JSON list of C-alpha atoms in Angstrom, two decimals:
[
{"chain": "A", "resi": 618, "resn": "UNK", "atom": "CA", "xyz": [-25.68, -20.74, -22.53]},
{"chain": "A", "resi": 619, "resn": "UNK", "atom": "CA", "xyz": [-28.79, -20.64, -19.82]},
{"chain": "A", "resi": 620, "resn": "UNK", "atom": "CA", "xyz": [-27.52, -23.60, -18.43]},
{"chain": "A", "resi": 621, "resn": "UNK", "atom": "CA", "xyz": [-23.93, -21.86, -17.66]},
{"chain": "A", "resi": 622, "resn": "UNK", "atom": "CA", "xyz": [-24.81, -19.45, -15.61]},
{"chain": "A", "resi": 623, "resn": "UNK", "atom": "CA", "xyz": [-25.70, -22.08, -12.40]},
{"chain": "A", "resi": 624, "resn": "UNK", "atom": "CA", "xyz": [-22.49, -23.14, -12.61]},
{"chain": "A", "resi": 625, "resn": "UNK", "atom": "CA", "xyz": [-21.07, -19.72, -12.91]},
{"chain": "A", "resi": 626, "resn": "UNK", "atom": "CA", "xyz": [-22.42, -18.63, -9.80]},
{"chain": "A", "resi": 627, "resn": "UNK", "atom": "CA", "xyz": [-21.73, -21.46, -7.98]},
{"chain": "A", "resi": 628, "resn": "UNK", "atom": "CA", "xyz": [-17.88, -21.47, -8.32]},
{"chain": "A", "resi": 629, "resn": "UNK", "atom": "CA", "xyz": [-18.02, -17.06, -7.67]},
{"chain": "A", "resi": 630, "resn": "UNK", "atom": "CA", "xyz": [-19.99, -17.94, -4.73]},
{"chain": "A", "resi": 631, "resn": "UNK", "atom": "CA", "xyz": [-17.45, -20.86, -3.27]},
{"chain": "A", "resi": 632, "resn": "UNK", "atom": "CA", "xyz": [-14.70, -18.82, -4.28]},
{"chain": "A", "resi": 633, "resn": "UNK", "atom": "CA", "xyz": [-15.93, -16.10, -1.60]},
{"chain": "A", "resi": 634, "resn": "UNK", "atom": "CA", "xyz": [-16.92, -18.53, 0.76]},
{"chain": "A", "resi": 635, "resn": "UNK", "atom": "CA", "xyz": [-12.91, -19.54, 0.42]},
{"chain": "A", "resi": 636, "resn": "UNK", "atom": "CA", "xyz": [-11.57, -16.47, 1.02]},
{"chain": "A", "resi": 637, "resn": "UNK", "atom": "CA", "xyz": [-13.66, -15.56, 3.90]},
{"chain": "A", "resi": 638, "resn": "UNK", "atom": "CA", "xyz": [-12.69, -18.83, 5.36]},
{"chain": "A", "resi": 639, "resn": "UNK", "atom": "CA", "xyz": [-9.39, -18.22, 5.76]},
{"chain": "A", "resi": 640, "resn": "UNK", "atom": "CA", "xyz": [-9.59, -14.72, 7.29]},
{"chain": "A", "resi": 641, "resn": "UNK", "atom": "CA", "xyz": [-8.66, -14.02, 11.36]},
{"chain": "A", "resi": 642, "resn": "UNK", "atom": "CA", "xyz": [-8.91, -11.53, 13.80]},
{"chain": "A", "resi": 643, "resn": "UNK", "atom": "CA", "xyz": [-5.66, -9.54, 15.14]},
{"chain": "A", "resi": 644, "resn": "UNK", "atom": "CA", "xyz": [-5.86, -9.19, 18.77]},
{"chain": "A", "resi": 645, "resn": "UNK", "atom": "CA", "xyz": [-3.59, -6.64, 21.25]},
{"chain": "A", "resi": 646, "resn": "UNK", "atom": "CA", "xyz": [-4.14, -7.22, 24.74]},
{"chain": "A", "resi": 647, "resn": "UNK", "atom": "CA", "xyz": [-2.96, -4.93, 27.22]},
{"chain": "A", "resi": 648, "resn": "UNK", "atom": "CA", "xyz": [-0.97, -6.88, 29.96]},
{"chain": "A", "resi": 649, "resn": "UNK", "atom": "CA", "xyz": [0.56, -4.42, 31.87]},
{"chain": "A", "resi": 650, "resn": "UNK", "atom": "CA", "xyz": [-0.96, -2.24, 35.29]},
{"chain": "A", "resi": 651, "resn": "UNK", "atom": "CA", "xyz": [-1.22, 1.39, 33.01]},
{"chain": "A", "resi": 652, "resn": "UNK", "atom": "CA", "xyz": [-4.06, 2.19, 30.51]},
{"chain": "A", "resi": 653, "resn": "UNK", "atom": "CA", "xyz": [-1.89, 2.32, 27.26]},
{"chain": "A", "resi": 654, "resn": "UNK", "atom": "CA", "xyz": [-2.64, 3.71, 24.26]},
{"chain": "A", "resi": 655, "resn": "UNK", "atom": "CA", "xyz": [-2.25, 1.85, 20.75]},
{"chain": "A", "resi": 656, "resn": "UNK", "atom": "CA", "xyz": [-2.00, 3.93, 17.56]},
{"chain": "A", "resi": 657, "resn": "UNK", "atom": "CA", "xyz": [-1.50, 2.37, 14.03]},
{"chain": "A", "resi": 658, "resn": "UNK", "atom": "CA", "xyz": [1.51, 4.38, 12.39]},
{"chain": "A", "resi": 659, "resn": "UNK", "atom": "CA", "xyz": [1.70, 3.80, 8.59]},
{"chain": "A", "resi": 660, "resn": "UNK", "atom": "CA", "xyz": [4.44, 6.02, 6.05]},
{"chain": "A", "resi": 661, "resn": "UNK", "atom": "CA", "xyz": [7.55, 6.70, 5.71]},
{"chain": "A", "resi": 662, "resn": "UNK", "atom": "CA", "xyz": [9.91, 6.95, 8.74]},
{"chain": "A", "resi": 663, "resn": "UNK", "atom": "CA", "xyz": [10.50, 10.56, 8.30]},
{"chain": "A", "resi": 664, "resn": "UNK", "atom": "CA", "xyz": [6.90, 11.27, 7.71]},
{"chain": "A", "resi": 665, "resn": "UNK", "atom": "CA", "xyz": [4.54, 8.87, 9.26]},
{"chain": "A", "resi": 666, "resn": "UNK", "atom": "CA", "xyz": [0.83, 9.03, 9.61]},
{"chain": "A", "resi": 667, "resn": "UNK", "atom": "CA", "xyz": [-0.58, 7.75, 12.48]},
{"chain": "A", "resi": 668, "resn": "UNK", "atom": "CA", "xyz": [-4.51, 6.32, 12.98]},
{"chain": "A", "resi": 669, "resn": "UNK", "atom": "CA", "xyz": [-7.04, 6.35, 15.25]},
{"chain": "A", "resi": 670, "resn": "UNK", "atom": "CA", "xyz": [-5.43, 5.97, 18.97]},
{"chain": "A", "resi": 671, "resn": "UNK", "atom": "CA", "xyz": [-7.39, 3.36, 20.88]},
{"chain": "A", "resi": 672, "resn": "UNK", "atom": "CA", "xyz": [-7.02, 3.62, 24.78]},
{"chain": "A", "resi": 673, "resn": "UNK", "atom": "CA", "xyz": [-6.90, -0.40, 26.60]},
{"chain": "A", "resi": 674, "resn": "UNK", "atom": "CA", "xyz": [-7.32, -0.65, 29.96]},
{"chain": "A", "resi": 675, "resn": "UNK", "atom": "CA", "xyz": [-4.98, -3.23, 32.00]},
{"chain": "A", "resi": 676, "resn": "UNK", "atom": "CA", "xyz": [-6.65, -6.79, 30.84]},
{"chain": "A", "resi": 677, "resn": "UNK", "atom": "CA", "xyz": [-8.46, -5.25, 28.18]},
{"chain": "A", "resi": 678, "resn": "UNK", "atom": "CA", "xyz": [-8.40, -6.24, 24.32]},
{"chain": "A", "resi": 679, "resn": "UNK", "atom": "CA", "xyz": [-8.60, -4.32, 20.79]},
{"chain": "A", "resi": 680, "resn": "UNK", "atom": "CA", "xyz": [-9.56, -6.38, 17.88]},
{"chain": "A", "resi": 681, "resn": "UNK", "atom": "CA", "xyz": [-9.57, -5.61, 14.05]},
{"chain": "A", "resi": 682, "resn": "UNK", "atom": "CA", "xyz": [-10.78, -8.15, 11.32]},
{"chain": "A", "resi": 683, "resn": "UNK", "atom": "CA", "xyz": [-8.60, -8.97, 8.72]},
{"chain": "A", "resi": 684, "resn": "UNK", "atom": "CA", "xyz": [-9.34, -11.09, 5.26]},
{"chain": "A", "resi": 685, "resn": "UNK", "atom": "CA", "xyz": [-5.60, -12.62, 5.45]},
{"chain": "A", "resi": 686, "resn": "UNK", "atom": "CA", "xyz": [-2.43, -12.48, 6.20]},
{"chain": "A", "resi": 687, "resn": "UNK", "atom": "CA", "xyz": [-0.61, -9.20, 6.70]},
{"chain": "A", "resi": 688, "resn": "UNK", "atom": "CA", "xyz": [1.73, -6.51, 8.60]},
{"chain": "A", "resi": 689, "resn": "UNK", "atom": "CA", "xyz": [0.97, -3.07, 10.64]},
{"chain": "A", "resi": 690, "resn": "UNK", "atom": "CA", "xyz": [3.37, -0.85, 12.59]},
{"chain": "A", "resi": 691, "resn": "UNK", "atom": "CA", "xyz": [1.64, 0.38, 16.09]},
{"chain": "A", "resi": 692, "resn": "UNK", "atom": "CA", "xyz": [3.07, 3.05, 18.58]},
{"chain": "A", "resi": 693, "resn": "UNK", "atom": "CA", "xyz": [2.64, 2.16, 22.07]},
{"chain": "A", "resi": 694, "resn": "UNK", "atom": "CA", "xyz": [1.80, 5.48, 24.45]},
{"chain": "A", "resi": 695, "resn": "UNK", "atom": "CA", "xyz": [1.11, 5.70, 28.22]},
{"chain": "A", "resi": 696, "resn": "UNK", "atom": "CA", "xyz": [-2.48, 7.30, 28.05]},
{"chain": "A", "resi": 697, "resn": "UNK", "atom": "CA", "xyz": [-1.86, 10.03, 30.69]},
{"chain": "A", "resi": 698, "resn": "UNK", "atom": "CA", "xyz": [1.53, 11.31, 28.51]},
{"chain": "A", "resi": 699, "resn": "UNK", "atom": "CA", "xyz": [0.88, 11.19, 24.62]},
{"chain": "A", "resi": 700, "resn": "UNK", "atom": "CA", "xyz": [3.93, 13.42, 23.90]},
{"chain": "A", "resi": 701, "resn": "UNK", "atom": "CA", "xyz": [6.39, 10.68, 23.21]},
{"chain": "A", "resi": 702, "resn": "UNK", "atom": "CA", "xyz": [5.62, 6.76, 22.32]},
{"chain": "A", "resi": 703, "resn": "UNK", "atom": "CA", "xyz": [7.14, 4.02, 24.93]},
{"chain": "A", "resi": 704, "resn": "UNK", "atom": "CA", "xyz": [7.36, 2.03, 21.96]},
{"chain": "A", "resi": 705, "resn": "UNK", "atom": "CA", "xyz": [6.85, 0.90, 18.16]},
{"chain": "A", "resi": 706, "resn": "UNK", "atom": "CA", "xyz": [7.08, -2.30, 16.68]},
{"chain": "A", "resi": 707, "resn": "UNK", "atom": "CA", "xyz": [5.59, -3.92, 13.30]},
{"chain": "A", "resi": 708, "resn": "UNK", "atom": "CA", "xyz": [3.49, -7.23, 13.96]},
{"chain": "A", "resi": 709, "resn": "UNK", "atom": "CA", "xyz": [2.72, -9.79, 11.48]},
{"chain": "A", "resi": 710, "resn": "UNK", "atom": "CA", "xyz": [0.43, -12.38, 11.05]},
{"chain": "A", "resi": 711, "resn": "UNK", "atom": "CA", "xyz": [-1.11, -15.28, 9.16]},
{"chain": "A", "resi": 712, "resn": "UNK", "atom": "CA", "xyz": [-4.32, -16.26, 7.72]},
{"chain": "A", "resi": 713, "resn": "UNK", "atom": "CA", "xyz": [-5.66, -17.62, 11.46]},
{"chain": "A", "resi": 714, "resn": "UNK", "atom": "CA", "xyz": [-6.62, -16.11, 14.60]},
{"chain": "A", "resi": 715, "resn": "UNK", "atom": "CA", "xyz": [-4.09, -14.35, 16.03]},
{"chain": "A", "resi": 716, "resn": "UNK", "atom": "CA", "xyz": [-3.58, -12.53, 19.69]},
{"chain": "A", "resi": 717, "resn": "UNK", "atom": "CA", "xyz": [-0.55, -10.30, 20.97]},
{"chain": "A", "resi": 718, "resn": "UNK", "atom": "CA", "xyz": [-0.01, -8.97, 24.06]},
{"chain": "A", "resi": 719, "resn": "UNK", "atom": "CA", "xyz": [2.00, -5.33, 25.08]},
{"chain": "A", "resi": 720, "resn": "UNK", "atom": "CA", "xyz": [3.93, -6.49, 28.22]},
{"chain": "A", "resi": 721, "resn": "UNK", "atom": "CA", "xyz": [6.48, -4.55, 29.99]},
{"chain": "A", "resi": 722, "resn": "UNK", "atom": "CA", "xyz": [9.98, -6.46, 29.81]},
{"chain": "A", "resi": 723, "resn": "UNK", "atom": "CA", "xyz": [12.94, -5.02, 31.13]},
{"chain": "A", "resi": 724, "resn": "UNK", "atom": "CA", "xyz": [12.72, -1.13, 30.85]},
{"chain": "A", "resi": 725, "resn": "UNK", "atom": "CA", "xyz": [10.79, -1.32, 27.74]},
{"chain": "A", "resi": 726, "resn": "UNK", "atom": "CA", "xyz": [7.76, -2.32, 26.74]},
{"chain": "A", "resi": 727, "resn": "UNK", "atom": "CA", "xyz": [7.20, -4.95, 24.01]},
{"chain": "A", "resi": 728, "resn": "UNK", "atom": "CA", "xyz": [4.28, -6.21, 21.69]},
{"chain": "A", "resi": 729, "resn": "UNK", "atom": "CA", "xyz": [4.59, -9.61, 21.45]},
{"chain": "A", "resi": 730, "resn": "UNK", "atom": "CA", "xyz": [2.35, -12.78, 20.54]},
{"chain": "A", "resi": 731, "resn": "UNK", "atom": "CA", "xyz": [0.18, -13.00, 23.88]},
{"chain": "A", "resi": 732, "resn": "UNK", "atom": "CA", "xyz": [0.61, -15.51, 27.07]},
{"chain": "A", "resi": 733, "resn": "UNK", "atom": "CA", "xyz": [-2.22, -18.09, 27.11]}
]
């Protein structure tokens, strides 16, 4: 049994170096003129529950860590009017690296994998 345990902890340890591997960072990139404001909005639709806001600056970035692959719902808000949201739209992404940008496309504004 003593000489198990090297083992043991060798595979728990390679297992976590696995997972961690294959984790990515979600990126929103602000590629309009106007400060914006990007809120996480989780629930249901007649009762959601909104996060932390972050403001971005024109050419700025927000980033969030993720262990894998996933979705989130964000509300888009000019930062000098917070009463109503220009937009919301659910991104998803994979286990990778991933960047979007909030552009303004025809009267609307869109989050949408970013330009490179």
């Amino acid at each position: 049994m003593r000489g198990l345990w090297p083992y043991l902890l060798a595979l728990g340890i390679g297992l976590v170096a696995n997972s961690i591997a294959t984790a990515g960072w979600v990126v929103i990139k602000n590629e309009t003129k106007q400060a914006l404001v990007v809120v996480e909005v989780a629930g249901t639709p007649n009762r959601p529950i909104q996060g932390k806001p972050v403001k971005i600056q024109p050419g700025e970035t927000h980033r969030e860590f993720h262990p894998g692959a996933g979705q989130k719902t964000f509300a888009i808000y000019d930062a000098a009017k917070l009463d109503a949201p220009l937009a919301q739209q659910a991104i998803f992404w994979r286990n990778e690296d991933t960047a979007f940008g909030i552009r303004l496309e025809g009267k609307g504004y869109k989050l949408d994998v970013a330009k490179k």
